[in-house]
Amino acid sequence: MLAKLFGLGRPASDPRALLVEALSDIAGEPLAQKAGEYFDFPERFEQACEAAGTEALWVLEGKKPTPGAKAQGIFQQMLEDSGHAGFIDWADDAESILDAIQPLLRNAGAEMFSPEERSRLLSLAADARRGKAFGKLDEPLRQAVRARGLVLSYLDRDADAYYPVVVSLGTYEKWSRLCFDSKRTILQGPPP
């Protein structure tokens, strides 16, 4: 009820326009224009995915996508392919998790983790069992990214993995309240 009252998680009336605007804010105009083309001609997107060795989310699900699901699938795949979204497997160790965040900081124009900061973060999850390092590092990573004036957010892929994205606070505030469909917000994570 609070989400409805405050307009949180509102689905978009025009998923295509939202897709183009979100990608423009996060990854730039050229990628946003390409996303609009892919939305209009999803078979081109499917062909591009196939050429890259992946499949569109709706192909994996085996059904024709709704406009919101199509926008979500294009958005996430293009962010991943362009290096604006990372991949963290649920079982990754601390080293792999930090390695997934470093390029996102670079793409955002932020300072990379210093050797001292990296060592401190690694020590926080040094004793983590398989599948537990992310839980120990999520909040410290958010704080480290926040110290750089940015926000560590995630894409929701309904998977056993995490897809981190590093964005400005304004971008996070804008896109964590809107949805391509009624299922999930565009960017996720606790408020910074």
Backbone as ProteinMPNN parsed JSONL, in Angstrom:
{"seq_chain_A": "MLAKLFGLGRPASDPRALLVEALSDIAGEPLAQKAGEYFDFPERFEQACEAAGTEALWVLEGKKPTPGAKAQGIFQQMLEDSGHAGFIDWADDAESILDAIQPLLRNAGAEMFSPEERSRLLSLAADARRGKAFGKLDEPLRQAVRARGLVLSYLDRDADAYYPVVVSLGTYEKWSRLCFDSKRTILQGPPP", "coords_chain_A": {"N_chain_A": [[0.817, -1.187, 0.0], [1.933, 1.297, 0.81], [3.846, 1.603, -1.202], [2.217, 1.969, -3.413], [0.879, 4.311, -2.681], [2.98, 6.211, -2.585], [3.873, 6.085, -5.146], [5.866, 4.287, -5.798], [7.552, 1.815, -7.646], [5.981, 1.965, -9.925], [4.502, 0.807, -12.932], [5.535, 1.44, -16.285], [3.889, 3.516, -18.674], [4.724, 3.663, -21.232], [6.863, 1.544, -22.206], [8.942, 1.515, -24.13], [9.834, 4.195, -24.398], [10.713, 4.59, -21.81], [12.774, 2.694, -21.675], [14.639, 3.751, -23.536], [15.215, 6.231, -22.338], [16.21, 5.431, -19.8], [18.517, 3.915, -20.508], [19.944, 5.921, -21.783], [20.485, 7.646, -19.639], [22.102, 5.986, -18.054], [24.041, 4.684, -19.678], [24.533, 6.185, -21.958], [23.729, 8.066, -24.97], [24.159, 6.835, -27.637], [23.896, 4.036, -27.139], [21.324, 4.02, -26.127], [19.795, 4.815, -28.35], [20.195, 2.611, -30.019], [18.927, 0.686, -28.474], [16.261, 1.528, -28.668], [15.815, 0.972, -31.365], [16.114, -1.82, -31.304], [13.925, -2.435, -29.69], [11.818, -1.762, -31.362], [12.265, -3.516, -33.443], [12.478, -6.446, -32.563], [13.474, -8.845, -33.535], [15.939, -8.214, -34.622], [17.377, -7.692, -32.333], [17.338, -10.237, -31.176], [18.881, -11.57, -33.092], [21.327, -10.229, -32.772], [21.927, -10.984, -30.161], [22.186, -13.745, -30.517], [24.428, -13.797, -32.211], [26.301, -12.932, -30.396], [26.431, -15.036, -28.729], [24.488, -15.365, -26.785], [21.092, -15.374, -25.525], [17.993, -13.704, -26.016], [16.042, -12.695, -23.201], [13.304, -13.366, -23.366], [13.308, -15.354, -25.268], [14.63, -17.363, -23.936], [12.688, -17.872, -22.036], [10.738, -18.859, -23.626], [8.415, -17.646, -24.684], [6.246, -15.14, -26.141], [7.188, -11.83, -25.612], [5.819, -9.398, -23.316], [5.379, -5.829, -23.81], [6.705, -4.569, -21.632], [8.345, -6.636, -20.605], [9.945, -7.054, -22.816], [11.304, -4.589, -23.0], [12.676, -4.687, -20.542], [14.332, -6.953, -20.919], [15.957, -6.157, -23.114], [17.17, -3.871, -22.024], [18.667, -4.919, -19.824], [20.384, -6.777, -21.097], [21.817, -5.136, -22.871], [23.128, -3.415, -21.095], [24.79, -5.245, -19.787], [26.323, -6.238, -21.964], [27.669, -3.934, -22.744], [29.327, -3.423, -20.665], [28.368, -1.978, -18.526], [26.942, -3.221, -16.614], [27.599, -5.711, -14.256], [28.476, -9.133, -13.404], [27.846, -11.349, -10.846], [28.237, -14.404, -9.537], [26.286, -16.479, -7.39], [27.912, -18.106, -5.857], [30.413, -16.982, -5.914], [33.712, -16.059, -4.806], [35.29, -13.655, -2.585], [37.329, -12.274, -3.979], [36.544, -12.563, -6.692], [34.136, -11.186, -6.618], [34.947, -8.527, -6.051], [36.429, -8.145, -8.366], [34.375, -8.031, -10.209], [33.174, -5.615, -9.624], [35.111, -3.608, -9.965], [35.49, -2.886, -12.854], [33.071, -1.593, -13.254], [33.251, 0.658, -11.661], [35.306, 1.947, -13.042], [34.029, 2.406, -15.544], [32.139, 4.213, -14.681], [33.677, 6.366, -14.24], [34.921, 6.604, -11.827], [37.183, 6.431, -9.013], [39.243, 3.6, -8.74], [39.342, 0.683, -6.553], [41.748, 1.052, -4.08], [44.901, -0.63, -3.382], [45.032, -0.995, -0.582], [42.37, -0.612, 0.222], [41.125, -2.643, -1.191], [42.359, -4.864, 0.007], [41.356, -4.607, 2.615], [38.59, -4.992, 2.126], [38.645, -7.605, 1.105], [39.491, -8.967, 3.378], [37.235, -8.897, 4.964], [35.617, -10.914, 4.066], [37.139, -13.136, 4.237], [36.885, -15.527, 5.659], [34.603, -16.602, 4.639], [32.265, -19.059, 3.737], [31.495, -21.078, 0.814], [29.341, -19.342, -1.302], [28.692, -17.408, 0.554], [30.185, -15.08, 0.597], [29.242, -12.818, -0.805], [27.13, -11.872, 0.797], [28.564, -10.943, 2.992], [30.006, -8.898, 1.867], [28.331, -7.108, 0.516], [27.109, -4.741, 1.809], [29.496, -3.338, 2.781], [30.679, -2.897, 0.25], [28.744, -1.265, -0.952], [29.03, 0.98, 0.699], [31.676, 1.711, 0.084], [31.42, 2.392, -2.599], [29.545, 4.427, -2.365], [31.126, 6.304, -1.03], [32.486, 7.317, -3.123], [30.701, 8.943, -4.283], [28.701, 7.671, -5.657], [26.222, 5.104, -6.429], [25.728, 1.722, -5.646], [23.854, -0.503, -7.286], [21.432, -2.981, -8.36], [20.417, -5.175, -11.028], [17.392, -6.896, -11.573], [17.216, -10.141, -12.296], [15.885, -12.463, -11.771], [17.475, -14.695, -11.007], [20.109, -16.968, -9.952], [22.157, -15.236, -9.313], [23.89, -12.067, -9.174], [23.554, -8.847, -10.589], [25.342, -6.272, -10.761], [25.252, -2.669, -10.915], [26.702, 0.498, -11.282], [25.819, 3.706, -10.503], [24.933, 7.25, -10.612], [23.65, 9.072, -7.752], [21.311, 10.529, -8.36], [20.463, 9.23, -10.704], [19.971, 6.68, -9.679], [17.886, 7.264, -7.83], [15.886, 8.086, -9.564], [15.438, 5.822, -11.277], [14.956, 3.695, -9.583], [12.416, 3.774, -8.81], [10.696, 3.327, -10.837], [9.134, 1.073, -13.186], [9.518, -1.312, -15.85], [7.571, -3.127, -16.252], [4.96, -4.59, -14.27], [6.311, -6.121, -12.445], [8.983, -5.666, -11.376], [11.296, -3.163, -10.208], [13.333, -0.919, -12.173], [16.018, -0.386, -11.381], [17.485, -1.855, -8.506], [17.777, -2.189, -4.934], [18.683, -1.355, -1.54], [17.813, 1.875, -0.172], [20.275, 4.401, -0.689]], "CA_chain_A": [[0.0, 0.0, 0.0], [2.804, 2.473, 0.819], [4.456, 1.734, -2.522], [1.208, 2.542, -4.306], [0.632, 5.67, -2.221], [4.1, 7.071, -2.941], [4.23, 5.918, -6.549], [7.054, 3.455, -5.959], [7.301, 0.61, -8.408], [4.943, 2.17, -10.927], [4.85, 0.358, -14.268], [5.57, 2.495, -17.286], [2.851, 3.485, -19.689], [5.426, 3.493, -22.504], [8.137, 0.882, -21.903], [9.989, 1.873, -25.09], [10.371, 5.504, -24.017], [11.435, 4.387, -20.556], [13.998, 1.974, -22.035], [15.573, 4.685, -24.175], [15.64, 7.227, -21.351], [17.037, 4.78, -18.771], [19.832, 3.608, -21.07], [20.631, 7.188, -22.024], [20.974, 8.122, -18.341], [23.103, 5.09, -17.471], [25.112, 4.246, -20.585], [24.762, 7.127, -23.043], [22.773, 8.19, -26.071], [24.267, 5.841, -28.72], [23.322, 2.765, -26.7], [19.887, 4.239, -25.991], [19.209, 4.795, -29.692], [20.226, 1.215, -30.465], [17.89, -0.012, -27.712], [14.983, 1.87, -29.286], [15.734, 0.191, -32.605], [15.883, -3.215, -30.926], [12.558, -2.561, -29.193], [10.933, -1.719, -32.529], [12.55, -4.69, -34.277], [13.082, -7.398, -31.624], [14.212, -9.909, -34.23], [17.33, -7.737, -34.738], [17.983, -7.912, -31.02], [17.542, -11.679, -31.049], [20.017, -11.913, -33.954], [22.538, -9.699, -32.126], [22.193, -11.863, -29.012], [22.676, -15.026, -31.041], [25.795, -13.573, -32.697], [27.157, -12.764, -29.212], [26.419, -16.273, -27.952], [23.486, -15.32, -25.721], [19.721, -15.379, -26.02], [17.104, -12.731, -25.394], [15.353, -13.293, -22.053], [12.023, -13.946, -23.748], [13.593, -16.594, -25.991], [14.912, -18.338, -22.877], [11.421, -18.203, -21.379], [9.918, -19.552, -24.606], [7.118, -17.02, -24.936], [6.271, -13.803, -26.719], [7.285, -10.906, -24.476], [5.004, -8.195, -23.203], [6.256, -4.674, -24.042], [7.554, -4.353, -20.46], [9.365, -7.694, -20.549], [10.872, -6.807, -23.927], [12.156, -3.465, -22.587], [13.54, -5.178, -19.462], [15.337, -7.843, -21.498], [16.895, -5.362, -23.92], [17.888, -3.02, -21.077], [19.649, -5.684, -19.064], [21.396, -7.365, -21.977], [22.678, -4.075, -23.402], [24.009, -2.967, -20.009], [25.815, -6.278, -19.592], [27.209, -6.295, -23.134], [28.464, -2.706, -22.828], [30.178, -3.316, -19.482], [27.754, -1.119, -17.515], [26.413, -4.121, -15.583], [28.499, -6.831, -14.016], [27.889, -10.432, -13.074], [28.391, -11.996, -9.653], [27.57, -15.676, -9.275], [25.969, -16.632, -5.967], [28.984, -18.838, -5.178], [31.704, -16.312, -6.098], [34.494, -15.683, -3.632], [35.469, -12.209, -2.425], [38.181, -11.775, -5.066], [35.719, -12.492, -7.902], [33.144, -10.13, -6.418], [35.639, -7.248, -6.251], [36.78, -8.073, -9.788], [33.165, -7.665, -10.951], [32.829, -4.217, -9.328], [36.167, -2.699, -10.456], [35.221, -2.283, -14.161], [31.912, -0.71, -13.157], [33.782, 1.927, -11.156], [36.044, 2.56, -14.152], [33.044, 2.905, -16.512], [31.454, 5.362, -14.081], [34.652, 7.441, -14.086], [35.279, 6.699, -10.407], [38.458, 5.871, -8.567], [39.227, 2.156, -8.495], [39.734, 0.33, -5.196], [43.195, 1.071, -3.84], [45.339, -1.921, -2.83], [44.672, -1.067, 0.835], [40.918, -0.775, 0.317], [40.855, -3.993, -1.694], [42.797, -5.789, 1.051], [40.387, -4.502, 3.71], [37.352, -5.641, 1.694], [38.896, -9.048, 1.024], [39.587, -9.526, 4.734], [35.886, -9.005, 5.527], [35.002, -12.177, 3.638], [38.211, -14.139, 4.172], [36.448, -16.807, 6.223], [33.274, -16.921, 4.103], [32.07, -20.334, 3.041], [30.976, -20.952, -0.548], [28.029, -18.724, -1.385], [28.464, -16.46, 1.658], [31.027, -13.883, 0.473], [28.448, -11.668, -1.229], [26.415, -11.363, 1.964], [29.508, -10.221, 3.85], [30.6, -7.76, 1.163], [27.366, -6.211, -0.124], [27.028, -3.424, 2.46], [30.78, -2.63, 2.681], [30.863, -2.436, -1.135], [27.844, -0.114, -1.137], [29.657, 2.113, 1.381], [32.866, 2.107, -0.68], [30.947, 3.058, -3.817], [28.915, 5.668, -1.898], [32.215, 7.238, -0.716], [32.901, 7.886, -4.412], [29.586, 9.748, -4.77], [27.885, 6.846, -6.547], [25.368, 4.11, -5.786], [25.793, 0.351, -6.141], [22.505, -1.029, -7.426], [21.399, -4.282, -9.029], [19.339, -5.512, -11.947], [16.69, -8.101, -11.133], [17.124, -11.105, -13.393], [15.293, -13.708, -11.271], [18.504, -15.711, -11.217], [20.992, -17.262, -8.817], [23.32, -14.374, -9.506], [23.659, -10.639, -8.972], [23.982, -8.053, -11.742], [25.566, -4.936, -10.209], [25.343, -1.472, -11.751], [27.138, 1.663, -10.515], [25.186, 4.891, -11.086], [24.87, 8.424, -9.74], [22.523, 9.06, -6.827], [20.132, 10.993, -9.089], [20.026, 8.157, -11.599], [19.384, 5.628, -8.84], [16.6, 7.715, -7.295], [14.919, 8.125, -10.668], [15.125, 4.525, -11.878], [14.573, 2.692, -8.584], [10.992, 3.975, -8.53], [9.906, 3.03, -12.031], [9.183, -0.308, -13.676], [9.148, -1.58, -17.235], [6.326, -3.874, -16.117], [4.497, -4.53, -12.878], [7.016, -7.104, -11.628], [10.196, -5.25, -10.667], [11.806, -1.845, -10.556], [14.427, -0.937, -13.145], [17.208, -0.583, -10.546], [17.079, -2.325, -7.19], [18.722, -2.102, -3.833], [18.199, -0.509, -0.452], [18.145, 3.286, -0.372], [21.67, 4.732, -0.33]], "C_chain_A": [[0.868, 1.261, 0.0], [3.441, 2.698, -0.544], [3.482, 2.374, -3.489], [0.969, 4.012, -3.961], [1.723, 6.636, -2.672], [4.565, 6.902, -4.378], [5.476, 5.092, -6.77], [6.682, 2.213, -6.748], [6.2, 0.756, -9.435], [5.383, 1.614, -12.275], [4.755, 1.516, -15.253], [4.403, 2.379, -18.237], [3.472, 3.301, -21.069], [6.797, 2.874, -22.243], [9.265, 1.255, -22.862], [10.646, 3.19, -24.706], [11.196, 5.386, -22.736], [12.768, 3.689, -20.798], [15.048, 2.924, -22.589], [16.098, 5.697, -23.16], [16.558, 6.622, -20.285], [18.429, 4.469, -19.303], [20.623, 4.871, -21.365], [21.24, 7.713, -20.727], [22.145, 7.285, -17.823], [24.295, 4.855, -18.383], [25.342, 5.155, -21.786], [23.791, 6.998, -24.206], [22.934, 7.144, -27.176], [23.654, 4.483, -28.35], [21.801, 2.877, -26.581], [19.193, 4.199, -27.35], [19.142, 3.372, -30.235], [19.135, 0.415, -29.751], [16.506, 0.279, -28.279], [14.76, 1.099, -30.574], [15.436, -1.274, -32.29], [14.463, -3.428, -30.4], [11.583, -2.621, -30.363], [11.071, -2.961, -33.401], [13.234, -5.76, -33.421], [13.834, -8.54, -32.301], [15.666, -9.507, -34.449], [18.08, -7.939, -33.418], [18.279, -9.392, -30.812], [18.737, -12.133, -31.882], [21.331, -11.435, -33.334], [22.915, -10.562, -30.919], [22.781, -13.184, -29.486], [24.119, -14.9, -31.522], [26.781, -13.442, -31.537], [27.176, -14.013, -28.326], [25.476, -16.26, -26.766], [22.104, -15.436, -26.354], [18.94, -14.297, -25.301], [16.336, -13.43, -24.274], [14.055, -13.975, -22.451], [12.202, -15.225, -24.57], [13.872, -17.703, -24.978], [13.629, -18.802, -22.193], [10.46, -18.91, -22.322], [8.548, -18.953, -24.845], [7.304, -15.628, -25.516], [6.265, -12.782, -25.576], [6.213, -9.82, -24.502], [5.918, -7.011, -23.517], [7.195, -4.404, -22.86], [8.667, -5.376, -20.351], [10.394, -7.511, -21.661], [11.833, -5.675, -23.562], [13.146, -3.912, -21.515], [14.666, -6.042, -20.021], [16.389, -7.105, -22.299], [17.774, -4.514, -23.01], [19.007, -3.791, -20.386], [20.751, -6.236, -19.95], [22.353, -6.3, -22.504], [23.602, -3.513, -22.326], [25.124, -3.972, -19.766], [26.824, -6.267, -20.735], [28.13, -5.082, -23.232], [29.394, -2.521, -21.625], [29.627, -2.389, -18.413], [27.039, -1.917, -16.426], [27.378, -5.289, -15.467], [27.735, -8.108, -13.734], [28.619, -10.998, -11.866], [27.584, -13.264, -9.422], [27.348, -15.813, -7.77], [27.116, -17.281, -5.194], [30.346, -18.161, -5.288], [32.389, -16.011, -4.769], [34.703, -14.167, -3.641], [36.277, -11.6, -3.566], [37.364, -11.584, -6.351], [34.681, -11.379, -7.802], [33.783, -8.764, -6.632], [36.018, -7.068, -7.717], [35.574, -7.704, -10.653], [32.812, -6.192, -10.765], [33.844, -3.243, -9.929], [35.856, -2.088, -11.83], [34.017, -1.341, -14.151], [32.326, 0.654, -12.616], [34.502, 2.676, -12.278], [35.067, 3.163, -15.169], [32.303, 4.13, -15.997], [32.398, 6.545, -13.881], [35.108, 7.622, -12.652], [36.644, 6.078, -10.147], [38.287, 4.381, -8.28], [39.583, 1.9, -7.027], [41.256, 0.376, -5.093], [43.608, -0.307, -3.327], [44.955, -2.085, -1.356], [43.174, -1.32, 1.005], [40.515, -2.187, -0.132], [41.213, -5.038, -0.626], [41.814, -5.793, 2.217], [39.084, -5.214, 3.348], [37.517, -7.163, 1.63], [38.933, -9.684, 2.411], [38.209, -9.703, 5.375], [35.221, -10.338, 5.188], [36.015, -13.309, 3.571], [37.763, -15.507, 4.674], [35.089, -17.259, 5.68], [33.265, -18.277, 3.407], [31.503, -20.055, 1.65], [29.553, -20.385, -0.511], [27.75, -17.675, -0.328], [29.263, -15.164, 1.528], [30.209, -12.656, 0.086], [27.714, -11.045, -0.05], [27.308, -10.559, 2.896], [30.02, -8.944, 3.194], [29.597, -6.741, 0.633], [27.34, -4.823, 0.515], [28.372, -2.692, 2.46], [31.073, -2.131, 1.256], [29.983, -1.226, -1.421], [28.462, 1.138, -0.501], [30.873, 2.617, 0.611], [32.475, 2.844, -1.955], [30.312, 4.4, -3.45], [29.972, 6.722, -1.565], [32.754, 7.904, -1.978], [31.786, 8.718, -5.039], [28.653, 8.996, -5.703], [27.078, 5.839, -5.737], [25.589, 2.761, -6.456], [24.376, -0.203, -6.112], [22.582, -2.363, -8.156], [20.24, -4.35, -10.002], [18.691, -6.791, -11.439], [16.505, -9.029, -12.322], [16.471, -12.411, -12.952], [16.256, -14.873, -11.451], [19.283, -15.943, -9.928], [22.283, -16.468, -8.933], [22.901, -12.935, -9.243], [24.237, -9.907, -10.178], [24.161, -6.605, -11.277], [25.68, -3.861, -11.289], [25.777, -0.335, -10.831], [26.622, 2.909, -11.225], [25.276, 6.067, -10.113], [23.647, 8.303, -8.83], [21.238, 9.483, -7.542], [19.572, 9.933, -10.019], [19.369, 7.038, -10.802], [17.997, 6.048, -8.345], [15.522, 7.712, -8.365], [14.476, 6.723, -11.074], [14.814, 3.43, -10.86], [13.097, 2.815, -8.223], [10.099, 3.588, -9.702], [10.133, 1.604, -12.496], [8.903, -0.346, -15.174], [7.821, -2.33, -17.277], [5.938, -3.841, -14.642], [5.297, -5.423, -11.939], [8.16, -6.538, -10.802], [10.66, -3.875, -11.134], [13.026, -1.983, -11.466], [15.768, -1.133, -12.443], [16.736, -0.966, -9.156], [18.189, -2.155, -6.173], [18.148, -1.238, -2.74], [18.575, 0.947, -0.713], [19.567, 3.581, 0.084], [21.749, 5.605, 0.901]], "O_chain_A": [[0.573, 2.204, -0.735], [3.566, 3.836, -0.997], [3.865, 3.224, -4.293], [0.871, 4.856, -4.853], [1.427, 7.754, -3.094], [5.553, 7.515, -4.784], [6.091, 5.185, -7.832], [5.619, 1.629, -6.538], [5.548, -0.228, -9.785], [6.492, 1.895, -12.729], [3.98, 2.453, -15.058], [3.973, 1.276, -18.571], [2.801, 2.825, -21.984], [7.782, 3.593, -22.076], [10.426, 1.306, -22.454], [11.873, 3.294, -24.69], [12.248, 6.011, -22.605], [13.778, 4.05, -20.194], [16.203, 2.905, -22.164], [17.294, 5.984, -23.129], [17.563, 7.227, -19.911], [19.421, 4.731, -18.623], [21.845, 4.887, -21.212], [22.382, 8.172, -20.717], [23.074, 7.823, -17.221], [25.435, 4.828, -17.921], [26.266, 4.914, -22.562], [23.134, 5.975, -24.395], [21.926, 6.599, -27.626], [22.972, 3.863, -29.166], [21.078, 1.933, -26.901], [18.12, 3.612, -27.481], [18.144, 2.978, -30.84], [18.492, -0.439, -30.362], [15.668, -0.62, -28.363], [13.654, 0.63, -30.845], [14.595, -1.893, -32.942], [13.865, -4.478, -30.635], [10.646, -3.42, -30.366], [10.104, -3.401, -34.022], [14.443, -5.961, -33.539], [14.73, -9.135, -31.703], [16.544, -10.37, -34.462], [19.254, -8.307, -33.4], [19.351, -9.753, -30.328], [19.519, -12.976, -31.443], [22.331, -12.152, -33.366], [24.094, -10.833, -30.691], [23.756, -13.679, -28.921], [24.939, -15.784, -31.274], [27.952, -13.796, -31.669], [27.855, -14.042, -27.299], [25.635, -17.053, -25.838], [21.974, -15.578, -27.57], [19.188, -14.006, -24.131], [16.016, -14.614, -24.381], [13.733, -15.046, -21.935], [11.324, -16.089, -24.56], [13.412, -18.834, -25.136], [13.497, -19.967, -21.819], [9.474, -19.497, -21.877], [7.609, -19.676, -25.177], [8.369, -15.021, -25.4], [5.43, -12.864, -24.675], [5.764, -9.386, -25.563], [7.138, -7.174, -23.492], [8.355, -4.048, -23.065], [9.806, -5.028, -20.04], [11.578, -7.784, -21.466], [13.038, -5.786, -23.787], [14.323, -3.558, -21.571], [15.824, -5.879, -19.638], [17.58, -7.391, -22.18], [18.987, -4.446, -23.204], [20.158, -3.353, -20.372], [21.927, -6.172, -19.592], [23.56, -6.529, -22.578], [24.747, -3.168, -22.619], [26.276, -3.589, -19.561], [28.033, -6.286, -20.505], [29.245, -5.188, -23.744], [30.164, -1.562, -21.58], [30.348, -2.042, -17.478], [26.586, -1.35, -15.433], [27.901, -5.785, -16.465], [26.507, -8.151, -13.815], [29.844, -11.113, -11.859], [26.386, -13.204, -9.144], [28.143, -15.314, -6.974], [27.273, -17.031, -3.999], [31.34, -18.704, -4.806], [31.741, -15.747, -3.756], [34.331, -13.487, -4.598], [35.941, -10.525, -4.062], [37.484, -10.556, -7.017], [34.386, -10.709, -8.791], [33.215, -7.924, -7.33], [35.937, -5.961, -8.249], [35.743, -7.121, -11.724], [32.214, -5.583, -11.653], [33.464, -2.155, -10.36], [35.946, -0.869, -11.971], [33.951, -0.403, -14.945], [31.817, 1.684, -13.057], [34.33, 3.884, -12.442], [35.252, 4.299, -15.606], [31.886, 4.984, -16.778], [31.98, 7.603, -13.41], [35.627, 8.68, -12.295], [37.173, 5.313, -10.953], [37.311, 3.962, -7.657], [40.069, 2.797, -6.339], [41.961, -0.195, -5.925], [42.756, -1.077, -2.883], [44.596, -3.181, -0.926], [42.763, -2.139, 1.827], [39.665, -2.829, 0.487], [40.454, -5.978, -0.391], [41.476, -6.851, 2.747], [38.533, -5.955, 4.162], [36.634, -7.911, 2.05], [38.462, -10.806, 2.597], [38.035, -10.565, 6.236], [34.37, -10.827, 5.931], [35.774, -14.326, 2.92], [38.216, -16.534, 4.167], [34.494, -18.198, 6.208], [34.141, -18.591, 2.6], [31.084, -18.936, 1.351], [28.686, -20.88, 0.209], [26.661, -17.1, -0.315], [29.027, -14.23, 2.294], [30.458, -11.565, 0.597], [27.681, -9.821, 0.085], [26.855, -9.599, 3.519], [30.424, -8.01, 3.887], [29.981, -5.612, 0.329], [27.532, -3.827, -0.182], [28.39, -1.499, 2.158], [31.653, -1.059, 1.084], [30.424, -0.27, -2.059], [28.423, 2.221, -1.085], [31.077, 3.826, 0.5], [33.13, 3.812, -2.343], [30.518, 5.396, -4.144], [29.745, 7.911, -1.793], [33.409, 8.944, -1.901], [31.901, 9.152, -6.185], [27.899, 9.61, -6.457], [27.23, 5.734, -4.52], [25.633, 2.667, -7.682], [23.775, -0.351, -5.048], [23.665, -2.818, -8.524], [19.22, -3.682, -9.832], [19.379, -7.674, -10.928], [15.736, -8.74, -13.239], [16.502, -13.385, -13.704], [15.885, -15.916, -11.989], [19.132, -15.212, -8.949], [23.369, -16.986, -8.676], [21.716, -12.629, -9.108], [25.273, -10.294, -10.718], [23.235, -5.802, -11.387], [26.136, -4.111, -12.406], [25.271, -0.219, -9.715], [26.937, 3.147, -12.391], [25.645, 5.904, -8.95], [22.729, 7.53, -9.104], [20.191, 8.863, -7.351], [18.358, 9.757, -10.115], [18.331, 6.511, -11.203], [17.044, 5.273, -8.433], [14.371, 7.37, -8.093], [13.28, 6.46, -11.202], [14.439, 2.327, -11.257], [12.588, 2.038, -7.414], [8.878, 3.53, -9.562], [11.178, 1.006, -12.24], [8.153, 0.476, -15.701], [7.044, -2.185, -18.221], [6.552, -3.118, -13.858], [4.994, -5.48, -10.747], [8.298, -6.894, -9.632], [10.45, -3.479, -12.28], [13.664, -3.034, -11.516], [16.57, -1.963, -12.87], [15.716, -0.468, -8.679], [19.363, -2.001, -6.508], [17.221, -0.465, -2.982], [19.556, 1.217, -1.405], [20.015, 3.077, 1.114], [22.844, 5.968, 1.33]]}, "name": "protein", "num_of_chains": 1, "seq": "MLAKLFGLGRPASDPRALLVEALSDIAGEPLAQKAGEYFDFPERFEQACEAAGTEALWVLEGKKPTPGAKAQGIFQQMLEDSGHAGFIDWADDAESILDAIQPLLRNAGAEMFSPEERSRLLSLAADARRGKAFGKLDEPLRQAVRARGLVLSYLDRDADAYYPVVVSLGTYEKWSRLCFDSKRTILQGPPP"}
